[in-house]
mmCIF file of C-alpha atoms and ligand atoms in Angstrom:
data_model
loop_
_atom_site.group_PDB
_atom_site.id
_atom_site.type_symbol
_atom_site.label_atom_id
_atom_site.label_comp_id
_atom_site.label_asym_id
_atom_site.label_seq_id
_atom_site.Cartn_x
_atom_site.Cartn_y
_atom_site.Cartn_z
ATOM 1 C CA MET A 1 98.697 -75.506 39.205
ATOM 2 C CA SER A 2 95.733 -73.572 40.479
ATOM 3 C CA GLU A 3 92.170 -74.408 39.467
ATOM 4 C CA LYS A 4 90.145 -71.932 37.419
ATOM 5 C CA PHE A 5 86.423 -71.464 36.999
ATOM 6 C CA THR A 6 85.209 -70.785 33.455
ATOM 7 C CA GLY A 7 81.422 -70.438 33.869
ATOM 8 C CA SER A 8 79.396 -67.228 33.618
ATOM 9 C CA PHE A 9 77.940 -65.548 36.697
ATOM 10 C CA THR A 10 75.321 -63.756 34.614
ATOM 11 C CA GLN A 11 73.975 -66.626 32.491
ATOM 12 C CA GLN A 12 70.455 -67.672 33.442
ATOM 13 C CA GLU A 13 68.737 -70.800 32.203
ATOM 14 C CA PRO A 14 66.818 -70.673 28.921
ATOM 15 C CA ILE A 15 63.067 -70.089 28.986
ATOM 16 C CA CYS A 16 61.342 -73.454 29.436
ATOM 17 C CA GLN A 17 59.643 -75.032 26.410
ATOM 18 C CA ALA A 18 56.154 -74.426 27.831
ATOM 19 C CA GLY A 19 56.992 -70.722 28.113
ATOM 20 C CA ILE A 20 58.342 -70.596 24.563
ATOM 21 C CA ASP A 21 55.211 -72.356 23.235
ATOM 22 C CA ALA A 22 52.907 -70.000 25.131
ATOM 23 C CA ALA A 23 54.830 -66.964 23.858
ATOM 24 C CA ILE A 24 54.535 -68.195 20.290
ATOM 25 C CA ARG A 25 50.772 -68.617 20.670
ATOM 26 C CA VAL A 26 50.495 -64.990 21.814
ATOM 27 C CA MET A 27 52.655 -63.769 18.915
ATOM 28 C CA ARG A 28 50.570 -65.800 16.435
ATOM 29 C CA HIS A 29 47.273 -64.251 17.554
ATOM 30 C CA GLY A 30 48.833 -60.821 17.955
ATOM 31 C CA ARG A 31 46.856 -59.684 20.989
ATOM 32 C CA LEU A 32 49.820 -58.656 23.111
ATOM 33 C CA HIS A 33 48.082 -55.836 24.978
ATOM 34 C CA ARG A 34 46.494 -57.180 28.154
ATOM 35 C CA TYR A 35 43.084 -55.654 27.407
ATOM 36 C CA ASN A 36 43.030 -56.837 23.785
ATOM 37 C CA THR A 37 40.842 -59.931 24.181
ATOM 38 C CA VAL A 38 38.118 -61.618 22.152
ATOM 39 C CA ALA A 39 34.716 -62.789 23.466
ATOM 40 C CA ASP A 40 35.331 -64.827 26.624
ATOM 41 C CA GLU A 41 39.100 -64.898 26.335
ATOM 42 C CA ILE A 42 41.091 -64.588 29.567
ATOM 43 C CA SER A 43 44.289 -62.733 28.833
ATOM 44 C CA GLU A 44 47.623 -64.283 29.827
ATOM 45 C CA THR A 45 48.222 -61.274 32.084
ATOM 46 C CA ALA A 46 44.917 -61.699 33.947
ATOM 47 C CA ALA A 47 45.592 -65.428 34.334
ATOM 48 C CA LEU A 48 49.097 -64.765 35.675
ATOM 49 C CA GLU A 49 47.680 -62.356 38.271
ATOM 50 C CA GLU A 50 45.148 -64.924 39.391
ATOM 51 C CA GLU A 51 47.867 -67.591 39.706
ATOM 52 C CA PHE A 52 50.325 -65.321 41.522
ATOM 53 C CA ALA A 53 47.615 -64.224 43.970
ATOM 54 C CA ALA A 54 46.972 -67.897 44.717
ATOM 55 C CA PHE A 55 50.720 -68.593 45.039
ATOM 56 C CA THR A 56 51.145 -65.889 47.684
ATOM 57 C CA GLY A 57 47.724 -66.293 49.303
ATOM 58 C CA ALA A 58 46.822 -62.680 48.482
ATOM 59 C CA LYS A 59 43.336 -61.506 47.579
ATOM 60 C CA TYR A 60 44.551 -59.236 44.785
ATOM 61 C CA CYS A 61 47.420 -59.119 42.328
ATOM 62 C CA LEU A 62 48.516 -56.697 39.614
ATOM 63 C CA ALA A 63 51.135 -57.386 36.932
ATOM 64 C CA VAL A 64 53.206 -54.368 35.896
ATOM 65 C CA ALA A 65 56.116 -53.332 33.697
ATOM 66 C CA SER A 66 58.962 -53.700 36.231
ATOM 67 C CA GLY A 67 59.821 -54.215 39.879
ATOM 68 C CA GLY A 68 60.789 -50.559 40.148
ATOM 69 C CA TYR A 69 57.392 -49.574 38.732
ATOM 70 C CA ALA A 70 55.709 -51.806 41.335
ATOM 71 C CA LEU A 71 57.568 -49.981 44.146
ATOM 72 C CA GLY A 72 56.580 -46.531 42.874
ATOM 73 C CA CYS A 73 53.004 -47.615 42.265
ATOM 74 C CA GLY A 74 52.820 -49.147 45.752
ATOM 75 C CA LEU A 75 54.119 -45.925 47.341
ATOM 76 C CA ARG A 76 51.588 -43.831 45.411
ATOM 77 C CA ALA A 77 48.766 -46.244 46.187
ATOM 78 C CA VAL A 78 49.375 -45.956 49.947
ATOM 79 C CA GLY A 79 49.206 -42.197 49.558
ATOM 80 C CA VAL A 80 52.864 -41.125 49.578
ATOM 81 C CA GLY A 81 53.333 -37.887 47.651
ATOM 82 C CA PRO A 82 55.845 -35.144 46.912
ATOM 83 C CA GLY A 83 57.782 -33.904 49.928
ATOM 84 C CA ASP A 84 56.909 -36.908 52.115
ATOM 85 C CA THR A 85 59.646 -38.809 53.910
ATOM 86 C CA VAL A 86 59.967 -42.548 53.267
ATOM 87 C CA LEU A 87 62.201 -44.805 55.344
ATOM 88 C CA THR A 88 64.139 -47.511 53.538
ATOM 89 C CA ASN A 89 67.176 -49.772 53.925
ATOM 90 C CA ALA A 90 70.617 -48.205 53.609
ATOM 91 C CA PHE A 91 71.757 -51.531 52.099
ATOM 92 C CA THR A 92 69.682 -52.032 48.970
ATOM 93 C CA LEU A 93 69.886 -51.498 45.221
ATOM 94 C CA ALA A 94 69.434 -48.254 43.320
ATOM 95 C CA PRO A 95 65.801 -48.827 42.133
ATOM 96 C CA VAL A 96 64.595 -48.640 45.749
ATOM 97 C CA PRO A 97 65.652 -45.072 46.669
ATOM 98 C CA GLY A 98 65.003 -44.301 43.000
ATOM 99 C CA ALA A 99 61.316 -45.246 43.339
ATOM 100 C CA ILE A 100 61.026 -42.902 46.343
ATOM 101 C CA ALA A 101 62.761 -40.030 44.551
ATOM 102 C CA ALA A 102 60.684 -40.573 41.385
ATOM 103 C CA ILE A 103 57.502 -39.489 43.171
ATOM 104 C CA GLY A 104 59.204 -36.477 44.734
ATOM 105 C CA ALA A 105 59.503 -38.074 48.173
ATOM 106 C CA LYS A 106 62.639 -38.095 50.334
ATOM 107 C CA PRO A 107 64.451 -41.317 51.250
ATOM 108 C CA VAL A 108 65.776 -41.626 54.793
ATOM 109 C CA PHE A 109 68.056 -44.621 55.200
ATOM 110 C CA VAL A 110 68.026 -47.125 58.051
ATOM 111 C CA GLU A 111 71.222 -48.929 59.116
ATOM 112 C CA VAL A 112 71.960 -52.546 58.202
ATOM 113 C CA THR A 113 73.001 -55.285 60.661
ATOM 114 C CA GLU A 114 75.621 -58.006 60.164
ATOM 115 C CA ALA A 115 72.732 -60.330 59.279
ATOM 116 C CA LEU A 116 72.327 -57.940 56.285
ATOM 117 C CA THR A 117 68.821 -56.970 57.399
ATOM 118 C CA ILE A 118 67.369 -53.651 58.493
ATOM 119 C CA ASP A 119 68.429 -52.554 62.007
ATOM 120 C CA LEU A 120 65.158 -52.541 63.959
ATOM 121 C CA ASP A 121 66.442 -50.290 66.761
ATOM 122 C CA ASP A 122 67.594 -47.698 64.258
ATOM 123 C CA LEU A 123 64.240 -48.095 62.477
ATOM 124 C CA ALA A 124 62.261 -47.435 65.673
ATOM 125 C CA GLY A 125 64.335 -44.323 66.397
ATOM 126 C CA LYS A 126 63.982 -42.990 62.879
ATOM 127 C CA ILE A 127 60.215 -43.571 62.772
ATOM 128 C CA ALA A 128 59.944 -41.338 65.819
ATOM 129 C CA ARG A 129 62.355 -38.674 64.531
ATOM 130 C CA SER A 130 61.662 -38.491 60.794
ATOM 131 C CA GLY A 131 57.880 -38.145 60.561
ATOM 132 C CA ALA A 132 57.959 -40.756 57.790
ATOM 133 C CA ARG A 133 54.806 -41.577 55.802
ATOM 134 C CA ALA A 134 55.839 -45.168 54.970
ATOM 135 C CA LEU A 135 58.559 -47.799 55.164
ATOM 136 C CA LEU A 136 59.793 -49.234 51.871
ATOM 137 C CA LEU A 137 61.323 -52.428 53.257
ATOM 138 C CA SER A 138 63.846 -54.070 50.953
ATOM 139 C CA HIS A 139 64.555 -57.757 51.561
ATOM 140 C CA MET A 140 67.921 -57.116 50.005
ATOM 141 C CA ARG A 141 69.707 -60.203 48.704
ATOM 142 C CA GLY A 142 66.940 -62.335 50.172
ATOM 143 C CA HIS A 143 67.801 -61.696 53.846
ATOM 144 C CA ILE A 144 64.576 -61.364 55.852
ATOM 145 C CA CYS A 145 64.582 -59.474 59.156
ATOM 146 C CA ASP A 146 62.495 -60.445 62.191
ATOM 147 C CA MET A 147 59.183 -59.669 60.493
ATOM 148 C CA ASP A 148 57.174 -60.160 63.680
ATOM 149 C CA ARG A 149 59.147 -57.450 65.457
ATOM 150 C CA LEU A 150 59.252 -55.192 62.407
ATOM 151 C CA MET A 151 55.485 -55.360 61.946
ATOM 152 C CA ALA A 152 54.911 -54.753 65.671
ATOM 153 C CA ILE A 153 57.062 -51.592 65.483
ATOM 154 C CA CYS A 154 55.406 -50.292 62.312
ATOM 155 C CA THR A 155 51.857 -51.165 63.326
ATOM 156 C CA ALA A 156 52.302 -49.400 66.670
ATOM 157 C CA ALA A 157 53.499 -46.309 64.779
ATOM 158 C CA GLY A 158 50.707 -46.536 62.161
ATOM 159 C CA LEU A 159 53.355 -46.755 59.440
ATOM 160 C CA PRO A 160 52.400 -48.647 56.257
ATOM 161 C CA VAL A 161 54.999 -51.176 55.076
ATOM 162 C CA ILE A 162 55.641 -51.696 51.372
ATOM 163 C CA GLU A 163 57.746 -54.803 50.828
ATOM 164 C CA ASP A 164 60.389 -54.943 48.104
ATOM 165 C CA CYS A 165 60.511 -58.681 47.394
ATOM 166 C CA ALA A 166 62.754 -58.534 44.322
ATOM 167 C CA HIS A 167 64.991 -61.123 46.044
ATOM 168 C CA THR A 168 62.398 -62.997 48.113
ATOM 169 C CA MET A 169 59.859 -64.271 45.607
ATOM 170 C CA GLY A 170 59.068 -67.759 46.948
ATOM 171 C CA ALA A 171 60.582 -67.084 50.403
ATOM 172 C CA SER A 172 58.753 -66.790 53.725
ATOM 173 C CA TRP A 173 59.058 -65.813 57.394
ATOM 174 C CA ARG A 174 57.468 -68.243 59.879
ATOM 175 C CA GLY A 175 55.341 -69.655 57.091
ATOM 176 C CA THR A 176 53.991 -66.330 55.808
ATOM 177 C CA PRO A 177 55.168 -65.602 52.253
ATOM 178 C CA SER A 178 57.474 -62.635 51.838
ATOM 179 C CA GLY A 179 55.336 -59.765 50.580
ATOM 180 C CA ARG A 180 52.363 -60.718 52.754
ATOM 181 C CA HIS A 181 53.378 -58.998 55.992
ATOM 182 C CA GLY A 182 53.115 -55.418 54.774
ATOM 183 C CA VAL A 183 50.161 -53.715 53.125
ATOM 184 C CA VAL A 184 51.575 -54.418 49.668
ATOM 185 C CA GLY A 185 54.275 -56.761 48.333
ATOM 186 C CA CYS A 186 56.258 -55.906 45.187
ATOM 187 C CA TYR A 187 58.205 -58.376 43.049
ATOM 188 C CA SER A 188 60.381 -58.183 39.952
ATOM 189 C CA THR A 189 60.481 -60.604 37.031
ATOM 190 C CA GLN A 190 63.540 -58.994 35.500
ATOM 191 C CA THR A 191 66.139 -61.432 34.132
ATOM 192 C CA TYR A 192 68.281 -61.635 37.282
ATOM 193 C CA LYS A 193 65.413 -62.396 39.665
ATOM 194 C CA HIS A 194 63.513 -65.613 40.431
ATOM 195 C CA MET A 195 61.369 -65.632 37.289
ATOM 196 C CA ASN A 196 62.602 -64.194 34.015
ATOM 197 C CA SER A 197 60.517 -62.190 31.546
ATOM 198 C CA GLY A 198 63.305 -59.757 30.698
ATOM 199 C CA GLU A 199 61.454 -56.959 32.476
ATOM 200 C CA GLY A 200 58.318 -57.161 34.605
ATOM 201 C CA GLY A 201 56.834 -56.820 38.068
ATOM 202 C CA LEU A 202 54.003 -58.024 40.288
ATOM 203 C CA MET A 203 52.178 -56.496 43.251
ATOM 204 C CA VAL A 204 49.986 -58.252 45.820
ATOM 205 C CA SER A 205 47.694 -56.873 48.518
ATOM 206 C CA ASP A 206 44.537 -57.632 50.487
ATOM 207 C CA ASP A 207 43.519 -53.955 50.595
ATOM 208 C CA PRO A 208 40.737 -53.318 48.034
ATOM 209 C CA GLU A 209 41.085 -49.549 47.826
ATOM 210 C CA LEU A 210 44.868 -49.654 47.599
ATOM 211 C CA MET A 211 44.701 -52.246 44.833
ATOM 212 C CA ALA A 212 41.983 -50.326 42.970
ATOM 213 C CA ARG A 213 44.281 -47.282 43.008
ATOM 214 C CA ALA A 214 47.240 -49.365 41.827
ATOM 215 C CA ILE A 215 45.217 -50.813 38.934
ATOM 216 C CA ILE A 216 44.039 -47.360 37.807
ATOM 217 C CA LEU A 217 47.588 -46.006 38.175
ATOM 218 C CA SER A 218 49.003 -48.835 36.042
ATOM 219 C CA GLY A 219 46.905 -47.701 33.097
ATOM 220 C CA SER A 220 43.724 -49.783 33.110
ATOM 221 C CA TYR A 221 41.610 -47.038 31.497
ATOM 222 C CA MET A 222 38.173 -48.187 32.667
ATOM 223 C CA LEU A 223 38.777 -51.816 31.735
ATOM 224 C CA TYR A 224 39.470 -53.051 35.262
ATOM 225 C CA ALA A 225 36.488 -55.400 35.078
ATOM 226 C CA ARG A 226 38.646 -57.648 32.872
ATOM 227 C CA HIS A 227 40.963 -58.391 35.784
ATOM 228 C CA ARG A 228 40.485 -61.636 37.687
ATOM 229 C CA ALA A 229 42.517 -60.843 40.816
ATOM 230 C CA ALA A 230 41.112 -57.333 41.353
ATOM 231 C CA PRO A 231 38.807 -55.944 44.040
ATOM 232 C CA PRO A 232 35.065 -55.645 43.286
ATOM 233 C CA SER A 233 33.914 -52.687 41.175
ATOM 234 C CA GLU A 234 32.705 -50.725 44.245
ATOM 235 C CA ALA A 235 36.340 -50.317 45.272
ATOM 236 C CA PHE A 236 36.976 -48.399 42.039
ATOM 237 C CA GLU A 237 34.101 -45.947 42.460
ATOM 238 C CA LYS A 238 35.944 -43.807 44.999
ATOM 239 C CA VAL A 239 39.251 -43.742 43.169
ATOM 240 C CA LYS A 240 38.631 -43.897 39.431
ATOM 241 C CA TYR A 241 38.234 -40.167 38.774
ATOM 242 C CA VAL A 242 40.971 -38.979 41.107
ATOM 243 C CA THR A 243 43.789 -41.407 40.338
ATOM 244 C CA PRO A 244 46.131 -40.515 37.475
ATOM 245 C CA ASN A 245 47.109 -42.971 34.758
ATOM 246 C CA VAL A 246 50.847 -43.643 35.019
ATOM 247 C CA SER A 247 51.074 -46.382 32.390
ATOM 248 C CA GLY A 248 53.119 -49.379 33.437
ATOM 249 C CA ARG A 249 51.109 -52.448 32.452
ATOM 250 C CA MET A 250 52.505 -55.893 31.824
ATOM 251 C CA ASP A 251 51.802 -57.406 28.390
ATOM 252 C CA ASN A 252 50.573 -60.873 27.411
ATOM 253 C CA LEU A 253 53.894 -61.980 25.954
ATOM 254 C CA ARG A 254 55.705 -61.568 29.259
ATOM 255 C CA ALA A 255 52.827 -63.085 31.208
ATOM 256 C CA ALA A 256 52.820 -66.105 28.873
ATOM 257 C CA ILE A 257 56.527 -66.670 29.535
ATOM 258 C CA LEU A 258 56.010 -66.322 33.295
ATOM 259 C CA ARG A 259 53.063 -68.644 33.920
ATOM 260 C CA PRO A 260 54.969 -71.912 33.379
ATOM 261 C CA GLN A 261 57.885 -70.484 35.390
ATOM 262 C CA LEU A 262 55.556 -69.823 38.314
ATOM 263 C CA ALA A 263 54.482 -73.459 38.223
ATOM 264 C CA ASP A 264 58.188 -74.451 38.425
ATOM 265 C CA LEU A 265 59.182 -71.886 41.033
ATOM 266 C CA PRO A 266 59.180 -74.114 44.141
ATOM 267 C CA ALA A 267 61.460 -76.622 42.392
ATOM 268 C CA GLN A 268 63.784 -73.838 41.214
ATOM 269 C CA CYS A 269 63.940 -72.406 44.731
ATOM 270 C CA ALA A 270 65.021 -75.804 46.051
ATOM 271 C CA ARG A 271 67.826 -75.900 43.455
ATOM 272 C CA TRP A 272 69.076 -72.426 44.483
ATOM 273 C CA ASN A 273 69.089 -73.436 48.113
ATOM 274 C CA ALA A 274 71.027 -76.632 47.407
ATOM 275 C CA LEU A 275 73.749 -74.566 45.686
ATOM 276 C CA TYR A 276 73.755 -72.088 48.570
ATOM 277 C CA ARG A 277 74.139 -74.790 51.193
ATOM 278 C CA THR A 278 77.031 -76.330 49.280
ATOM 279 C CA LEU A 279 78.823 -72.985 49.310
ATOM 280 C CA GLU A 280 78.034 -72.427 52.964
ATOM 281 C CA ARG A 281 79.390 -75.849 53.856
ATOM 282 C CA CYS A 282 82.568 -75.452 51.803
ATOM 283 C CA LEU A 283 83.313 -71.986 53.208
ATOM 284 C CA ALA A 284 82.557 -72.757 56.870
ATOM 285 C CA ASP A 285 85.433 -72.026 59.254
ATOM 286 C CA THR A 286 87.563 -70.188 56.716
ATOM 287 C CA PRO A 287 89.835 -67.922 58.797
ATOM 288 C CA GLY A 288 89.102 -64.265 58.088
ATOM 289 C CA LEU A 289 85.736 -64.963 56.429
ATOM 290 C CA ARG A 290 82.367 -64.684 58.168
ATOM 291 C CA LEU A 291 79.229 -66.317 56.838
ATOM 292 C CA VAL A 292 75.887 -64.592 57.285
ATOM 293 C CA ASP A 293 73.557 -66.075 59.941
ATOM 294 C CA ARG A 294 70.201 -67.308 58.656
ATOM 295 C CA PRO A 295 67.454 -67.393 61.291
ATOM 296 C CA GLN A 296 65.347 -70.516 61.812
ATOM 297 C CA GLU A 297 62.134 -68.626 60.990
ATOM 298 C CA GLU A 298 63.384 -67.651 57.538
ATOM 299 C CA ALA A 299 62.706 -69.891 54.521
ATOM 300 C CA TYR A 300 65.039 -68.216 52.052
ATOM 301 C CA VAL A 301 65.506 -68.474 48.288
ATOM 302 C CA ALA A 302 69.227 -68.048 47.830
ATOM 303 C CA SER A 303 69.740 -66.808 44.303
ATOM 304 C CA SER A 304 72.890 -65.058 45.513
ATOM 305 C CA PHE A 305 75.532 -65.526 48.210
ATOM 306 C CA GLN A 306 77.124 -63.007 50.574
ATOM 307 C CA PHE A 307 79.970 -63.190 53.038
ATOM 308 C CA LEU A 308 81.874 -60.712 55.191
ATOM 309 C CA LEU A 309 85.582 -60.000 55.416
ATOM 310 C CA PRO A 310 85.205 -58.119 58.689
ATOM 311 C CA ASP A 311 87.611 -55.247 59.303
ATOM 312 C CA TRP A 312 89.856 -56.123 56.382
ATOM 313 C CA PRO A 313 91.813 -53.156 55.035
ATOM 314 C CA ALA A 314 90.535 -52.058 51.621
ATOM 315 C CA GLU A 315 93.805 -52.950 49.824
ATOM 316 C CA ARG A 316 93.583 -56.488 51.113
ATOM 317 C CA VAL A 317 89.968 -56.893 49.960
ATOM 318 C CA ALA A 318 90.942 -55.464 46.554
ATOM 319 C CA ALA A 319 93.852 -57.910 46.300
ATOM 320 C CA PHE A 320 91.567 -60.830 47.181
ATOM 321 C CA LEU A 321 89.019 -59.745 44.541
ATOM 322 C CA SER A 322 91.641 -59.414 41.805
ATOM 323 C CA ARG A 323 93.122 -62.807 42.566
ATOM 324 C CA SER A 324 89.671 -64.429 42.590
ATOM 325 C CA ALA A 325 88.776 -62.681 39.326
ATOM 326 C CA ALA A 326 91.992 -63.966 37.762
ATOM 327 C CA ARG A 327 90.740 -67.469 38.581
ATOM 328 C CA GLY A 328 87.329 -66.803 37.007
ATOM 329 C CA VAL A 329 85.409 -66.066 40.212
ATOM 330 C CA GLU A 330 83.512 -62.837 39.736
ATOM 331 C CA LEU A 331 82.733 -61.258 43.091
ATOM 332 C CA LYS A 332 81.188 -57.882 43.833
ATOM 333 C CA TRP A 333 82.220 -55.618 46.666
ATOM 334 C CA PHE A 334 79.868 -53.132 48.302
ATOM 335 C CA GLY A 335 82.834 -51.379 49.939
ATOM 336 C CA GLY A 336 84.690 -50.149 46.871
ATOM 337 C CA ALA A 337 85.405 -46.428 46.509
ATOM 338 C CA GLU A 338 83.354 -46.246 43.286
ATOM 339 C CA PRO A 339 80.187 -48.201 42.407
ATOM 340 C CA VAL A 340 80.828 -50.996 39.899
ATOM 341 C CA GLY A 341 77.765 -52.404 38.134
ATOM 342 C CA PHE A 342 75.048 -52.648 40.779
ATOM 343 C CA THR A 343 77.191 -51.976 43.867
ATOM 344 C CA SER A 344 76.104 -48.373 44.439
ATOM 345 C CA ARG A 345 75.602 -47.292 48.057
ATOM 346 C CA HIS A 346 73.757 -44.575 49.958
ATOM 347 C CA ASP A 347 76.624 -42.177 49.300
ATOM 348 C CA SER A 348 76.259 -42.794 45.533
ATOM 349 C CA TRP A 349 72.596 -41.646 45.648
ATOM 350 C CA ARG A 350 73.341 -37.951 45.841
ATOM 351 C CA TYR A 351 69.826 -36.826 44.898
ATOM 352 C CA ALA A 352 69.021 -37.793 48.507
ATOM 353 C CA ALA A 353 70.281 -35.714 51.428
ATOM 354 C CA ALA A 354 73.651 -36.968 52.712
ATOM 355 C CA GLN A 355 73.160 -39.172 55.760
ATOM 356 C CA ASP A 356 75.374 -40.454 58.535
ATOM 357 C CA LEU A 357 75.327 -44.279 58.528
ATOM 358 C CA PRO A 358 78.504 -45.438 60.291
ATOM 359 C CA GLN A 359 77.320 -48.986 60.992
ATOM 360 C CA THR A 360 76.272 -49.540 57.366
ATOM 361 C CA ASP A 361 79.554 -48.084 56.087
ATOM 362 C CA ARG A 362 81.559 -50.409 58.323
ATOM 363 C CA ILE A 363 79.590 -53.518 57.265
ATOM 364 C CA LEU A 364 79.549 -52.711 53.556
ATOM 365 C CA CYS A 365 83.351 -52.213 53.637
ATOM 366 C CA GLY A 366 83.720 -55.949 54.129
ATOM 367 C CA LEU A 367 80.688 -57.194 52.196
ATOM 368 C CA ILE A 368 81.246 -59.512 49.242
ATOM 369 C CA ASP A 369 78.412 -60.564 46.965
ATOM 370 C CA MET A 370 78.094 -63.272 44.361
ATOM 371 C CA ARG A 371 75.346 -64.354 41.988
ATOM 372 C CA LEU A 372 74.254 -67.985 41.957
ATOM 373 C CA PRO A 373 72.611 -68.619 38.578
ATOM 374 C CA LEU A 374 70.923 -71.996 38.135
ATOM 375 C CA THR A 375 73.258 -72.715 35.226
ATOM 376 C CA PHE A 376 75.850 -73.551 37.949
ATOM 377 C CA SER A 377 76.087 -77.206 38.939
ATOM 378 C CA PRO A 378 76.893 -78.343 42.495
ATOM 379 C CA ASP A 379 80.404 -79.178 41.212
ATOM 380 C CA ASP A 380 80.802 -75.644 39.848
ATOM 381 C CA VAL A 381 79.837 -74.236 43.212
ATOM 382 C CA ALA A 382 82.263 -76.513 45.059
ATOM 383 C CA LEU A 383 85.055 -75.348 42.728
ATOM 384 C CA ILE A 384 84.130 -71.699 43.303
ATOM 385 C CA ALA A 385 84.197 -72.314 47.059
ATOM 386 C CA ARG A 386 87.678 -73.903 46.855
ATOM 387 C CA ILE A 387 88.966 -70.869 44.960
ATOM 388 C CA ILE A 388 87.424 -68.389 47.413
ATOM 389 C CA ARG A 389 88.751 -70.345 50.364
ATOM 390 C CA ALA A 390 92.264 -70.485 48.969
ATOM 391 C CA GLU A 391 92.329 -66.800 48.026
ATOM 392 C CA VAL A 392 90.818 -65.627 51.314
ATOM 393 C CA SER A 393 93.442 -67.641 53.170
ATOM 394 C CA ALA A 394 96.260 -66.291 51.005
ATOM 395 C CA ALA A 395 95.102 -62.696 51.409
ATOM 396 C CA PHE A 396 94.310 -63.033 55.108
ATOM 397 C CA GLN A 397 97.469 -64.813 56.185
ATOM 398 C CA GLY A 398 99.921 -63.567 53.592
ATOM 399 C CA GLY A 399 99.026 -59.957 54.283
ATOM 400 C CA ALA A 400 98.628 -57.443 51.522
ATOM 401 C CA GLU A 401 101.203 -58.361 48.964
ATOM 402 C CA PRO A 402 101.021 -55.774 46.212
ATOM 403 C CA VAL A 403 98.846 -57.121 43.431
ATOM 404 C CA ASP A 404 97.959 -54.923 40.474
ATOM 405 C CA ARG A 405 94.277 -54.155 40.586
ATOM 406 C CA LEU A 406 92.633 -55.964 37.735
ATOM 407 C CA PRO A 407 89.624 -54.098 36.423
ATOM 408 C CA LEU A 408 86.656 -55.726 38.128
ATOM 409 C CA ALA A 409 84.343 -56.844 35.372
ATOM 410 C CA ASP A 410 80.710 -55.763 35.594
HETATM 411 C C1 PLP B 1 65.897 -55.591 40.709
HETATM 412 C C2 PLP B 1 65.502 -54.930 41.945
HETATM 413 C C3 PLP B 1 64.428 -54.047 42.000
HETATM 414 C C4 PLP B 1 63.693 -53.523 40.816
HETATM 415 O O1 PLP B 1 63.389 -54.385 39.849
HETATM 416 P P1 PLP B 1 63.352 -53.978 38.273
HETATM 417 O O2 PLP B 1 62.378 -54.976 37.773
HETATM 418 O O3 PLP B 1 64.728 -54.124 37.761
HETATM 419 O O4 PLP B 1 62.831 -52.580 38.191
HETATM 420 C C5 PLP B 1 64.054 -53.547 43.229
HETATM 421 N N1 PLP B 1 64.722 -53.881 44.349
HETATM 422 C C6 PLP B 1 65.785 -54.691 44.332
HETATM 423 C C7 PLP B 1 66.466 -55.002 45.624
HETATM 424 C C8 PLP B 1 66.218 -55.229 43.134
HETATM 425 O O5 PLP B 1 67.285 -56.029 43.115
#
């Protein structure tokens, strides 16, 4: 009899009691808007910004409505405008090219490597050829490229780097927190990320003028003096009359839920990594399956797991996915003909010009992705690994026996 997994790949942990208590306090006093404060009150949002700036070692921090908003605000704040070209990863999620398109700019995609990071040779070539105004670097699925080399390439070209750290909150490269290499780091606190406020985002930077622009953009009216992780008021003088208000503030309810989660984040990251290492260990040396290399310099936060089925024919991958799904293991495939849930690809983003990305297409054809919520125990993860191992072996060795395609659940 074959084992089955019955847990949910989309169930996060409940909000911690301290977060629930803080949220109730905000609801009781009713001042949910970040600028609605009494006398000397420090709003939850301003306190969160101060704490997140300290967590990342940044001078300034701004809390916003979503990770996608943070990306768009970051692009605008570095001066990207309509018609500009912005380089970004070909392997990323839809909000990334979406943020570029939303300000009327044009995404140009850079190939992915088998380490699932941006291809730095392709990047260097495309910087020279595309006349790009910025790089929106997505640390997709928490895989961090050689940041020393990337920054050397971009600095030499005078290209500002905006980091999408939706999957790297709490991670670092050679000791520098993810989000602190580029000119601005953007994070998401949406439910599936490393802290959960339903929706939400954070931005960090050391650049006073950039951050002043971001704060005005987010909808601060002229109340920026109430921030505690903002640049001094001189920084606002140059920008306050010429920067539009594109409202996207965070509110005190979300900030209240997030502050205790930030205090717990390092411990949560350690739990994710323990689950990840269990999976890695259990799947090592499975014929037909390739694990993704993790460089020494990278301190990752593995809230998801990826592996490659290199050069497998599509029917065989589909058969493997259906058989795993039938045993309760919900895997996503970035190589399917149609996007399912979040697995859209560059060729699904048809508002952008069609682009030739043969290396990315080949890698995504064999790329399998799995969420690792903290509601999974180490035993759950070991069971999942046994199922994957057995089904990869069956599909790899047994060849493509015809299996009806089960609908792949979202
Ligand atoms: C979730 C996500 C975002 C955007 O975050 P939202 O808060 O959902 O807008 C950006 N980039 C990546 C890679 C993401 O996964």
